[in-house]
Short mmCIF file of C-alpha atoms in Angstrom, two decimals:
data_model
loop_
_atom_site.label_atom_id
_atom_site.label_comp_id
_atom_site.label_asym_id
_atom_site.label_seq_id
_atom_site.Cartn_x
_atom_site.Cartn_y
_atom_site.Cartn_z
CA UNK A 27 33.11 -54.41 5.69
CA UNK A 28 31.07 -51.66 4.46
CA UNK A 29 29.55 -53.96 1.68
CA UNK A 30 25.59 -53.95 1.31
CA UNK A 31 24.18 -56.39 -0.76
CA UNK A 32 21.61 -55.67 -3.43
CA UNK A 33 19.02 -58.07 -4.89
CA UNK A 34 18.03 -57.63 -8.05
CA UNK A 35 17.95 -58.60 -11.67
CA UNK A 36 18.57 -56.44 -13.06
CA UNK A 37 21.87 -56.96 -15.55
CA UNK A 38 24.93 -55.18 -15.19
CA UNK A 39 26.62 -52.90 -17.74
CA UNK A 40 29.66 -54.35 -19.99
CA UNK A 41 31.86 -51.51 -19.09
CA UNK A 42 32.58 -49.26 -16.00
CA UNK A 43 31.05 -45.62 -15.50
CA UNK A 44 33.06 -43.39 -17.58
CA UNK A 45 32.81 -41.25 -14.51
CA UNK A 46 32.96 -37.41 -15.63
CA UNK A 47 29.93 -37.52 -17.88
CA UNK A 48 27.25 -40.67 -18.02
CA UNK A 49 23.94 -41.62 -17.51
CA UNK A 50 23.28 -43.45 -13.97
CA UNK A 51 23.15 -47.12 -14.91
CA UNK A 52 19.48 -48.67 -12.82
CA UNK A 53 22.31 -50.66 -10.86
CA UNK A 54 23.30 -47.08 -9.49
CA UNK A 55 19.82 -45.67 -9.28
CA UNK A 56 19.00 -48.80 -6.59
CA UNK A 57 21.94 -48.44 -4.77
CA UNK A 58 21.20 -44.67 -4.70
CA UNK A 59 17.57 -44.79 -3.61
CA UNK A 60 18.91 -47.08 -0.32
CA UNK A 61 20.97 -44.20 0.18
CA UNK A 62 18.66 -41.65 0.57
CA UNK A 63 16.28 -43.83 2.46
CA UNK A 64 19.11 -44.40 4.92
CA UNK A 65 20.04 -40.66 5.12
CA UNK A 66 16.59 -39.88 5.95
CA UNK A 67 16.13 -42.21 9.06
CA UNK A 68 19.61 -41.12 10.38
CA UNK A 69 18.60 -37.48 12.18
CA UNK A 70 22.33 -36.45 12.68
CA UNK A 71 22.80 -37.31 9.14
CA UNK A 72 19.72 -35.95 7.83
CA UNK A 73 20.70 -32.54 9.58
CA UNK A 74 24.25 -32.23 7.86
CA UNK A 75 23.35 -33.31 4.54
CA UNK A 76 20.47 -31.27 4.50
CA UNK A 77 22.97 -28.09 3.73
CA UNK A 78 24.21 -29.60 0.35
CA UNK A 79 26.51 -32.41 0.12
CA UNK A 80 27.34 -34.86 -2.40
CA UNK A 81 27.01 -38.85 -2.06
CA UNK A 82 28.44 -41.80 -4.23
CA UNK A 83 27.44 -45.04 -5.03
CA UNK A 84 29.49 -47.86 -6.27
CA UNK A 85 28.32 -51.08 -7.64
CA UNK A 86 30.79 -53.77 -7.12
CA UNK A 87 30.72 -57.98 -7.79
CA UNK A 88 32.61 -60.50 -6.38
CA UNK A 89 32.32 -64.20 -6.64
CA UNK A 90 29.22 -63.63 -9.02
CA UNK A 91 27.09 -61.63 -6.23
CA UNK A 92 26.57 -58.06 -6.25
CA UNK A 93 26.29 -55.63 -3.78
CA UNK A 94 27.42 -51.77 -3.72
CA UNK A 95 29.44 -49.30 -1.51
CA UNK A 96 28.71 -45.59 -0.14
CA UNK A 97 30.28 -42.60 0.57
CA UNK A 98 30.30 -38.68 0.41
CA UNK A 99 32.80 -36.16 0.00
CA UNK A 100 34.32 -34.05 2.73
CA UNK A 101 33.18 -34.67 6.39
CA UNK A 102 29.63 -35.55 7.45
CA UNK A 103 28.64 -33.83 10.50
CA UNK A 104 31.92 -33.20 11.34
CA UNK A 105 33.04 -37.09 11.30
CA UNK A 106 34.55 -39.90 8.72
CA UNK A 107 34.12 -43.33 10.85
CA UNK A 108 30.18 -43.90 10.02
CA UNK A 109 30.20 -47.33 9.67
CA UNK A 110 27.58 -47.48 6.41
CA UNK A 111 29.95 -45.21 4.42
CA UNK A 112 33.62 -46.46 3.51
CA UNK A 113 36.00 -44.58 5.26
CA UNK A 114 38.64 -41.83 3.83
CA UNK A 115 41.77 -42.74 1.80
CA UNK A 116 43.30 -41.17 4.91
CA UNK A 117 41.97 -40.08 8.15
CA UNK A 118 43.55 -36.65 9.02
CA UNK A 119 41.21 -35.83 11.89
CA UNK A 120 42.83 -38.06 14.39
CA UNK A 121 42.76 -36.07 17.52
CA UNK A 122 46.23 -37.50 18.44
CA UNK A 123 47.40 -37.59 14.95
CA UNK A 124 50.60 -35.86 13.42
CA UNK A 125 47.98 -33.90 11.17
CA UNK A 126 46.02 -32.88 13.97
CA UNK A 127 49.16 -32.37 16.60
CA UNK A 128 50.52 -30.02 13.81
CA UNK A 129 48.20 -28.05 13.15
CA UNK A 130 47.18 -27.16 16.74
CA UNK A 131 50.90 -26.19 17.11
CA UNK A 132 50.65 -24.05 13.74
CA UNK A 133 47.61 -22.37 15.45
CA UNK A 134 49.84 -21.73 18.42
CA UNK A 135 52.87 -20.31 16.96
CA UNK A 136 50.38 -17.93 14.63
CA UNK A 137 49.50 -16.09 17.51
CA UNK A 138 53.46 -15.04 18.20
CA UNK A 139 55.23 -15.27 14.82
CA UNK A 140 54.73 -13.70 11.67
CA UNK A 141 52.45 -15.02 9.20
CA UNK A 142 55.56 -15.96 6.49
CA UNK A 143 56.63 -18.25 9.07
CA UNK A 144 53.52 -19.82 9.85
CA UNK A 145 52.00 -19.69 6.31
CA UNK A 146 55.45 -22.06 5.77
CA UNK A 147 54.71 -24.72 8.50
CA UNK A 148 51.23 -24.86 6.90
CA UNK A 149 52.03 -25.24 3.31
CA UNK A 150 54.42 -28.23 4.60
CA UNK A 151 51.97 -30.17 6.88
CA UNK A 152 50.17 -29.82 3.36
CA UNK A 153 52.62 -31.66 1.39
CA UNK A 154 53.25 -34.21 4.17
CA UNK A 155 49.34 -34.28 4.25
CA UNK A 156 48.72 -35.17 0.56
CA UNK A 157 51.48 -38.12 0.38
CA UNK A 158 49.51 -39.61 2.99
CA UNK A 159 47.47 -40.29 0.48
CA UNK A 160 48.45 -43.76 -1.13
CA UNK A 161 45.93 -44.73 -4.02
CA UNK A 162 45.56 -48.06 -5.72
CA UNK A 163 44.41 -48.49 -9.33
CA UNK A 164 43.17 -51.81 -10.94
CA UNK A 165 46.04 -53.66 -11.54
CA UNK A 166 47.56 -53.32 -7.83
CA UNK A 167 49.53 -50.53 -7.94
CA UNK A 168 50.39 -47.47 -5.63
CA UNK A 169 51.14 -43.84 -5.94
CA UNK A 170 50.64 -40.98 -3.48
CA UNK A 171 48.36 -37.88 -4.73
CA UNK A 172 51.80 -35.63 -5.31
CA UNK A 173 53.24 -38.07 -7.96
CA UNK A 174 49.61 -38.84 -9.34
CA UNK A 175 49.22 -34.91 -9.36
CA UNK A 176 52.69 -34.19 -10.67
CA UNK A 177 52.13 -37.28 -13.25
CA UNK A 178 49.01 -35.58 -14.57
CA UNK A 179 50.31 -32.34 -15.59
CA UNK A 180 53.95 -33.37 -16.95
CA UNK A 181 54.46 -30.74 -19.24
CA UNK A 182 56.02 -27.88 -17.59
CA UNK A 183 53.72 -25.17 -18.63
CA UNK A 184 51.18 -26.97 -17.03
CA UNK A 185 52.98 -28.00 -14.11
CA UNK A 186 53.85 -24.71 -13.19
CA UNK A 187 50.20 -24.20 -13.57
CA UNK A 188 49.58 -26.73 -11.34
CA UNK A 189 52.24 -27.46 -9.29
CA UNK A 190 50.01 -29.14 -6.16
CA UNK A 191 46.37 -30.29 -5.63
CA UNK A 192 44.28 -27.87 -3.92
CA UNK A 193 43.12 -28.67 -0.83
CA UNK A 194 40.31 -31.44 -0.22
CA UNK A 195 41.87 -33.43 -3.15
CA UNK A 196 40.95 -37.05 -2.52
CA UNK A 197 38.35 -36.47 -0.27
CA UNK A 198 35.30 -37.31 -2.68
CA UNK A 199 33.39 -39.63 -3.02
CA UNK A 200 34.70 -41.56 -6.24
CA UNK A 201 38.62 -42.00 -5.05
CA UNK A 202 37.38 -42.87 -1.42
CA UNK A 203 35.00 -45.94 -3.10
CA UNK A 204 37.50 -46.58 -5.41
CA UNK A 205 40.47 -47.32 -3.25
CA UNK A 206 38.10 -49.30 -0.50
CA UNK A 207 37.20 -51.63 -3.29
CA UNK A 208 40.27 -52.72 -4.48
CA UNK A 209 41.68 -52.52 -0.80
CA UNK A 210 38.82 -55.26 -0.51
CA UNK A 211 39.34 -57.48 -3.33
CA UNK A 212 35.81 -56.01 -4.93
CA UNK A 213 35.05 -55.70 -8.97
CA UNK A 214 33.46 -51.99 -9.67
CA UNK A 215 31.06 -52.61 -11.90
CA UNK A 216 29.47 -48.95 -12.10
CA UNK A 217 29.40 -45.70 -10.45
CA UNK A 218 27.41 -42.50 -9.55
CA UNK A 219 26.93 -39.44 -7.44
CA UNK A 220 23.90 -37.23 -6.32
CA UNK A 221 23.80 -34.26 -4.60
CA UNK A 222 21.81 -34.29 -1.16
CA UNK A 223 20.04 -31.17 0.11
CA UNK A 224 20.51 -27.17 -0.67
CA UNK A 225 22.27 -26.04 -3.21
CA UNK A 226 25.08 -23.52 -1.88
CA UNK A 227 24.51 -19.74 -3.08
CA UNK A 228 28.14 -19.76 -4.97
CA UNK A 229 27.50 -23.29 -6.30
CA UNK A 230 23.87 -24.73 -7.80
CA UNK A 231 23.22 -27.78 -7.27
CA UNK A 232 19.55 -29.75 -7.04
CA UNK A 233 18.31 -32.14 -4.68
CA UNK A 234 18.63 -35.52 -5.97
CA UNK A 235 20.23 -34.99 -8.71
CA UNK A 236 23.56 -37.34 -10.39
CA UNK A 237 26.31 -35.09 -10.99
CA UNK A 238 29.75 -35.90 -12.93
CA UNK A 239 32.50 -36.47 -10.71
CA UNK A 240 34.41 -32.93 -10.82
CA UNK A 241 36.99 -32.45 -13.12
CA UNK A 242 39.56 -29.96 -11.01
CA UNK A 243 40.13 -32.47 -8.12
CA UNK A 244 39.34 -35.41 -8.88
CA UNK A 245 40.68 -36.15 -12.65
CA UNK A 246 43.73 -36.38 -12.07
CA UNK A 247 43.26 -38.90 -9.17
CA UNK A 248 40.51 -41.05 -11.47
CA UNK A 249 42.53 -41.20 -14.28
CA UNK A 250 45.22 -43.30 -12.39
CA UNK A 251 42.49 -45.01 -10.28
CA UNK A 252 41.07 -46.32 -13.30
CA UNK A 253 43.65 -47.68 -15.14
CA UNK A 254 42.86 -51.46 -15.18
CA UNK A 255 39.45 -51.30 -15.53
CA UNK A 256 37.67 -51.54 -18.90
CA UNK A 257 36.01 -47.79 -19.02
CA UNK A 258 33.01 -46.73 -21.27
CA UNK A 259 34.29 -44.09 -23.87
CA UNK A 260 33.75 -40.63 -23.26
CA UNK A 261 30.67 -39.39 -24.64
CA UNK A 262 31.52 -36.22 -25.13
CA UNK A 263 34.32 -37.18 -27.83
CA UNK A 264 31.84 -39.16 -29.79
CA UNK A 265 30.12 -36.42 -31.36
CA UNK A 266 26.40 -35.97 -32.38
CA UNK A 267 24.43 -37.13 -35.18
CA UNK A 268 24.07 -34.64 -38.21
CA UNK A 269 21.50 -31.64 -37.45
CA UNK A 270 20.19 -29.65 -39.71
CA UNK A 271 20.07 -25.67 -39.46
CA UNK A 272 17.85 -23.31 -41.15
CA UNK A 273 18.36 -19.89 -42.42
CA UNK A 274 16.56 -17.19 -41.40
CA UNK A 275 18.19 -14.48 -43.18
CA UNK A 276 21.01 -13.69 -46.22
CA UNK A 277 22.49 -11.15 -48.22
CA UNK A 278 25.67 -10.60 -49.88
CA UNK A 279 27.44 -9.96 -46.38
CA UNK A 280 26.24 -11.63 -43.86
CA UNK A 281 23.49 -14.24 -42.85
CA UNK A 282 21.27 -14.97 -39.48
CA UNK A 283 21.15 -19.03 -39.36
CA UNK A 284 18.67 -20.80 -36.52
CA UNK A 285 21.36 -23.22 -34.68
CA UNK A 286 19.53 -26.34 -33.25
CA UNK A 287 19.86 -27.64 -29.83
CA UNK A 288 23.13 -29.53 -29.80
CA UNK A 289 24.82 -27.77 -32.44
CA UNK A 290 28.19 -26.47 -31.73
CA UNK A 291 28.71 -22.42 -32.55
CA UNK A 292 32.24 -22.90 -33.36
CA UNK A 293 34.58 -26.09 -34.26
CA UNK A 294 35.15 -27.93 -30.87
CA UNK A 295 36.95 -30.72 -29.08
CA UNK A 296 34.57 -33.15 -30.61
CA UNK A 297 34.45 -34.63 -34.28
CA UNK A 298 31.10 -32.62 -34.95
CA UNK A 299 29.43 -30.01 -37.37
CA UNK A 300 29.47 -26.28 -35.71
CA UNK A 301 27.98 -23.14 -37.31
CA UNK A 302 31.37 -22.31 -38.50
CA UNK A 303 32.27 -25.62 -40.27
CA UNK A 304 29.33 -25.54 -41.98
CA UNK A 305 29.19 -21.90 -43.37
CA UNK A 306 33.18 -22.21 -44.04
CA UNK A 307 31.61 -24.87 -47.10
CA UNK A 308 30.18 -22.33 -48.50
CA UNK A 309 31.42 -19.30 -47.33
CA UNK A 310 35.58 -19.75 -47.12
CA UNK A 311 36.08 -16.48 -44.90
CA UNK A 312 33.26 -17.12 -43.08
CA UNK A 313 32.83 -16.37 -39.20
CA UNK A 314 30.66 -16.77 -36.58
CA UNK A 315 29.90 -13.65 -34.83
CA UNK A 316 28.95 -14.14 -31.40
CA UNK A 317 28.27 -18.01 -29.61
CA UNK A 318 25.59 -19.89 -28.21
CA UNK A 319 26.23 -22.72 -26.03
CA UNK A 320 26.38 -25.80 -27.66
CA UNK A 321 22.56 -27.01 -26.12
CA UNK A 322 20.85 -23.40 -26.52
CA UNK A 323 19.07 -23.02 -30.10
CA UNK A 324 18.21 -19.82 -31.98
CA UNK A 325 19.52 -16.82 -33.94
CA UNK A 326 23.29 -16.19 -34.82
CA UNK A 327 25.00 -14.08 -37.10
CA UNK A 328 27.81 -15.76 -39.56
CA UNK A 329 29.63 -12.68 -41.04
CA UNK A 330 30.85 -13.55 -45.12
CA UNK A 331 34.10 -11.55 -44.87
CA UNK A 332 36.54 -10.32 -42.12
CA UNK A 333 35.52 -7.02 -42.50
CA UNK A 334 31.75 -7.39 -41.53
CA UNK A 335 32.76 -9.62 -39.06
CA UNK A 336 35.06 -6.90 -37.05
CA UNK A 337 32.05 -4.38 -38.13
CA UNK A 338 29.38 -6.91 -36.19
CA UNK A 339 32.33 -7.27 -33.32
CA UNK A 340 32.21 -3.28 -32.70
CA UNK A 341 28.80 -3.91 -32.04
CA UNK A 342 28.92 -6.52 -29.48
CA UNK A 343 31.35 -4.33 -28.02
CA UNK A 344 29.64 -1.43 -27.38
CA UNK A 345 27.03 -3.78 -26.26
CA UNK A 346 24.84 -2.31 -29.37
CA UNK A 347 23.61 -5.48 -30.33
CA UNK A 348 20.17 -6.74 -28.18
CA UNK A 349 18.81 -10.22 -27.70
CA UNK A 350 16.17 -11.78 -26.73
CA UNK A 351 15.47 -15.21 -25.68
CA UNK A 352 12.88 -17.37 -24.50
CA UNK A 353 12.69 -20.55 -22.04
CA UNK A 354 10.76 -22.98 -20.50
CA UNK A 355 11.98 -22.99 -16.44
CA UNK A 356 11.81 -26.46 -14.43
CA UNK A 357 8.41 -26.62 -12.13
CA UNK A 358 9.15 -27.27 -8.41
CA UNK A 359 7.15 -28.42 -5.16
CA UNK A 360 7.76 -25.37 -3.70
CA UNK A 361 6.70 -21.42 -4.63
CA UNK A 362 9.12 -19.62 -6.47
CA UNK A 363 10.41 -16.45 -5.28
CA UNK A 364 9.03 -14.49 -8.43
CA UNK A 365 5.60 -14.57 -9.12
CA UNK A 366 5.20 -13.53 -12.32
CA UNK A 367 6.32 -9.91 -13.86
CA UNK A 368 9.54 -8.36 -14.89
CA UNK A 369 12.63 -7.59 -13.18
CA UNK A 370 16.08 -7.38 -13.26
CA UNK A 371 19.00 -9.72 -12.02
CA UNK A 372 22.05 -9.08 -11.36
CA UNK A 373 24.81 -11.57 -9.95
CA UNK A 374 28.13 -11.80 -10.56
CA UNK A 375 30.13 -15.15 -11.99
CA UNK A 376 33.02 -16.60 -12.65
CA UNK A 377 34.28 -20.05 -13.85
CA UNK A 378 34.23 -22.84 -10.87
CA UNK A 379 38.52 -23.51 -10.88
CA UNK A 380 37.43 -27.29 -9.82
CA UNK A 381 34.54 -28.43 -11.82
CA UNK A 382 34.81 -26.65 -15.59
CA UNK A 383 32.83 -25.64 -17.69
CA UNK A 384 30.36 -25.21 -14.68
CA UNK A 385 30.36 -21.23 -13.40
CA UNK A 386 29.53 -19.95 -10.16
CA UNK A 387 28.15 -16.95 -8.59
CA UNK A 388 31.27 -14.94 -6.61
CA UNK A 389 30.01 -11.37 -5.33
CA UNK A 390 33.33 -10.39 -4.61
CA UNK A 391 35.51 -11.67 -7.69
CA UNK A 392 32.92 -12.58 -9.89
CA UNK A 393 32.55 -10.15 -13.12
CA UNK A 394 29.08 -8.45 -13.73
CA UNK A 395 26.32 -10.19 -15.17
CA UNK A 396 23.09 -8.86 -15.50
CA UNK A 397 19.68 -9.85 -17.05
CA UNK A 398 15.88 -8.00 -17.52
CA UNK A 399 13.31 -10.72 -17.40
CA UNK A 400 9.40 -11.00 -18.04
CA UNK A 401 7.08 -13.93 -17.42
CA UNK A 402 5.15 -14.97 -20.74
CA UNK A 403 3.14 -17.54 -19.15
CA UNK A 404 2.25 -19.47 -15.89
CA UNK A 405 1.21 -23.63 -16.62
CA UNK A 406 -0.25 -24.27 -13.29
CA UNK A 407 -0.36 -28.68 -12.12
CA UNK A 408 -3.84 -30.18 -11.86
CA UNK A 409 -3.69 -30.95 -8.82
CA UNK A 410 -3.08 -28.49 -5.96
CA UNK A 411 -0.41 -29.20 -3.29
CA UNK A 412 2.05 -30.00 -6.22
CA UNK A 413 3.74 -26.70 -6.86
CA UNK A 414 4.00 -24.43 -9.54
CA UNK A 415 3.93 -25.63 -13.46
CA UNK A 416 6.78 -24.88 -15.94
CA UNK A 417 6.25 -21.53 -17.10
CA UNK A 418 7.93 -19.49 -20.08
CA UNK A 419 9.80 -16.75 -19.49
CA UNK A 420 11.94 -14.20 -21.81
CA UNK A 421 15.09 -13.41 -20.83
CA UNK A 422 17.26 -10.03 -22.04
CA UNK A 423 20.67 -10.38 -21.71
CA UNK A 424 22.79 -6.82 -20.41
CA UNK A 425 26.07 -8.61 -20.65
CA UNK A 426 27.49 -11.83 -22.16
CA UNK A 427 28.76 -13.91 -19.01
CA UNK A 428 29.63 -18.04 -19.89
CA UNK A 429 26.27 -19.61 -18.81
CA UNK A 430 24.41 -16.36 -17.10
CA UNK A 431 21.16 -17.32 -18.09
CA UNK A 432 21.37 -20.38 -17.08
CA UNK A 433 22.40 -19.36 -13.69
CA UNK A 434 20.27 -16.31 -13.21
CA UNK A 435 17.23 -18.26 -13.62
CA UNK A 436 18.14 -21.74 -11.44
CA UNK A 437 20.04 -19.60 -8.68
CA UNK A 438 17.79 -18.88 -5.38
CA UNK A 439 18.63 -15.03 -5.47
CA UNK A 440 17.91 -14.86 -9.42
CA UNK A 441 14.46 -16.49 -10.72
CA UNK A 442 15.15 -19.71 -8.12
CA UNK A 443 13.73 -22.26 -10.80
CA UNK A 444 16.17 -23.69 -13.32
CA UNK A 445 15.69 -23.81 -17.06
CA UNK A 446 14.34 -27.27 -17.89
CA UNK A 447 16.90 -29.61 -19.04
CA UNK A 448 20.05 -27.59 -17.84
CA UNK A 449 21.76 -30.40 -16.98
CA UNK A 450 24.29 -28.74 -15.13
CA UNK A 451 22.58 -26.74 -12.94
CA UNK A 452 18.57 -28.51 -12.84
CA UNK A 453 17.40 -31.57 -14.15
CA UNK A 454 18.37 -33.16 -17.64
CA UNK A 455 15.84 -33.45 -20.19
CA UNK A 456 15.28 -33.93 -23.88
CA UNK A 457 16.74 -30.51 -24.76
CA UNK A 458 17.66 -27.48 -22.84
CA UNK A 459 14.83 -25.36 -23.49
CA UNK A 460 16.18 -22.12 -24.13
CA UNK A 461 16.24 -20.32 -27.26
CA UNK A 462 17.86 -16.77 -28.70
CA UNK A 463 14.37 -15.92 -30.47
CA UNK A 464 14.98 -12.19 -31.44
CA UNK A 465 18.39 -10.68 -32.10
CA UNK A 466 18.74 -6.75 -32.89
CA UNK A 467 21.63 -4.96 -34.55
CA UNK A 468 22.81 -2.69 -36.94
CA UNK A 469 23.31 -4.04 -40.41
CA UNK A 470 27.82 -3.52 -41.25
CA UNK A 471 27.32 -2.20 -44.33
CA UNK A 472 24.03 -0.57 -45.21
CA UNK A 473 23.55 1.20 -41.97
CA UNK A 474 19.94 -0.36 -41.69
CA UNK A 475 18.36 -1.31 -38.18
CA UNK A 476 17.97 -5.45 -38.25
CA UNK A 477 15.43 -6.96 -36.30
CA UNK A 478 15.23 -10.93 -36.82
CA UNK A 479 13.06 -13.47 -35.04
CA UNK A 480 12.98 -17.38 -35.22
CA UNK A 481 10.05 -18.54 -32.51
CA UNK A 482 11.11 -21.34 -30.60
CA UNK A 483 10.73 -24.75 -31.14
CA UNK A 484 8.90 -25.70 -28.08
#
């Protein structure tokens, strides 16, 4: 058994990892650290991880002692039989195997026959491929991935959205430790995952780092997996306490507000104030001009009337409208490839398919997304040997791309240091620190030049 025990006392949670956005439980954090220490001392391991790949950890209990199981998603170093790690829901890379057998025949035929007909053979060994994969939830029972898949997305819109799981489903880490514990008799108690290594160029990722388990692939899967067990709530439907927001500027048309950190621009998924709500109170036709993500503070414009608002939206448009903001990027142990000065960025994104509302950089499909930036100021550690110190930068946004500034700065071709507590793509902290300080435009219905600035709050 791939069971490794862990002494500790340290208590266990009531309820199991709500697995697609938590907090690693210190349970998790132990389990992890053995991990890590055991990747290191493995060379072969080492080598492949050291690319970028993703681990799991799951603490499980049974007969009152505790112990925890690994894995990681995908192959490592080309193999699934190491004997620490729990092995695959299904092996597929039998040499003698029918997936195996197939495919080299596939491979053969492709040289001689058109690529319909072997495009064909392929997407069936798929399908026979994917109900190979029997998973067991809680309570004992059994479905293969196509039924779980098909299950999932019952309405037919989305169905004929997504009418099969892509390829690789059930090979992460969270079904594979799932289905060995209950194929063992074992309680899960609590669950995490960290990413080992480089981050990829398309997709950033930091060394060490817990990670949710991805959405695209694997919630589907969980979802049934987990039915059973008592799971935390989601905290992203459980809203956030009431912030307050300042204005910075009013007239009879239009105001500029300050969001805080954690303030939603527009009404949500979640039972929470946004910009929008709030200004509706008071305001009945009013609407927000442009967004913010939900964790980035600063300067937005709430038009009072439709009109203004489609004025202000001509603007944005014609990309009239300039911002500037300011943030606070992550140190790291090693130099960054910018020292200090201005430049310009340019890297194209789109959304990641499998793992929403994270984006990725895509030089071929990806849409344009540029950004000017200038160093403000260089913090440097007190001690040498221990890298650079968080320094501030100002960022000036040429288009509007879902999270560009957030990527431009963490990814290694952009500034290579990530914004300090961007969760999703560097290291969580007590805000993201990254704030629209100055905002320029053209004022609807006067004609005057506006120029509005709200300093940040760090």
């Amino acid at each position: 058994m791939r069971l490794h025990p862990l002494y500790t006392t340290i208590q266990k949670p009531e309820r199991f990892t709500y697995p697609f956005c938590y907090e690693p439980h210190p349970l998790c954090q132990l389990a992890a650290k053995e991990v890590q220490e055991y990747i290191a001392a493995h060379e072969e391991i080492k080598e492949d991880a050291d690319h970028g790949k993703m681990f799991g950890v799951l603490v499980v209990e049974r007969e009152g002692e505790m112990g925890y199981l690994a894995a990681y998603s995908g192959l490592l170093a080309g193999r699934n039989d190491w004997e620490f790690f729990v092995p695959p829901v299904y092996d597929a890379q039998q040499p003698d195997g029918h997936f195996k057998t197939v495919e080299r025949e596939i491979s053969r035929i492709s040289r001689s026959s058109s690529d319909a007909s072997t495009k064909e053979l392929s997407q069936e060994l798929q399908l026979w491929l994917f109900h190979q994969y029997q998973l067991l939830n809680a309570r004992g029972e059994m479905k293969d991935l196509v039924d779980i898949w098909q299950d999932y997305y019952d309405r037919p819109k989305l169905r004929a959205k997504f009418p099969l799981p892509p390829g690789g489903t059930g090979d992460c880490c969270a079904p594979k430790l799932l289905q060995y514990a209950y194929q063992q008799g074992l309680k899960p108690v609590c669950m995490a995952e960290f990413w080992w290594g480089q981050s990829t160029k398309e997709e950033l990722r930091q060394h060490g780092n817990y990670y949710p388990a991805c959405r695209g692939k694997c919630k589907p899967i969980l979802t049934w997996m987990m039915q059973g067990l008592d799971v935390e709530e989601n905290p992203e439907t459980q809203g956030l306490p009431h912030l307050e927001m300042k204005t910075v500027y009013e007239d009879d048309f239009l105001l500029v507000v300050d969001k805080p950190s954690g303030m939603l621009s527009t009404p949500g998924n979640i039972e929470q104030d946004s910009v929008e709500t709030i200004m509706r109170q008071r305001y009945p036709d009013a609407m927000v001009a442009h967004r913010l993500d939900m964790y980035t503070s600063g300067l937005l414009i709430v038009a009072k009337s439709l009109e203004v608002y489609r004025s202000l939206q001509e603007q944005f448009v014609k990309h009239e409208v300039k911002k500037k903001y300011i943030a606070m990027l992550e140190p790291l142990s090693r130099t960054f490839p910018r020292e200090g000065g201005c430049g310009r960025i340019s890297l194209p994104l789109r959304p990641d398919p499998m793992n929403r509302p994270r984006q990725m950089v895509d030089m071929e499909h990806g849409k344009r997304a540029v950004t000017d930036y200038e160093f403000l100021s260089d913090i440097p550690l007190p001690r040498e040997g221990e890298g650079e110190g968080p320094s501030l930068v100002a960022l000036y946004p040429q288009t509007g791309r879902t999270h560009q500034l957030r990527i431009h700065c963490a990814h290694p071709e952009g500034l290579g240091r990530p914004i300090k507590g961007d969760e999703l793509y560097g290291t969580k902290a007590d805000r993201l620190y990254l704030h629209a300080e100055q905002i320029w435009f053209r004022h609807p219905v006067t004609g005057q030049e506006m120029h509005v600035v709200s300093p940040p709050p760090f």
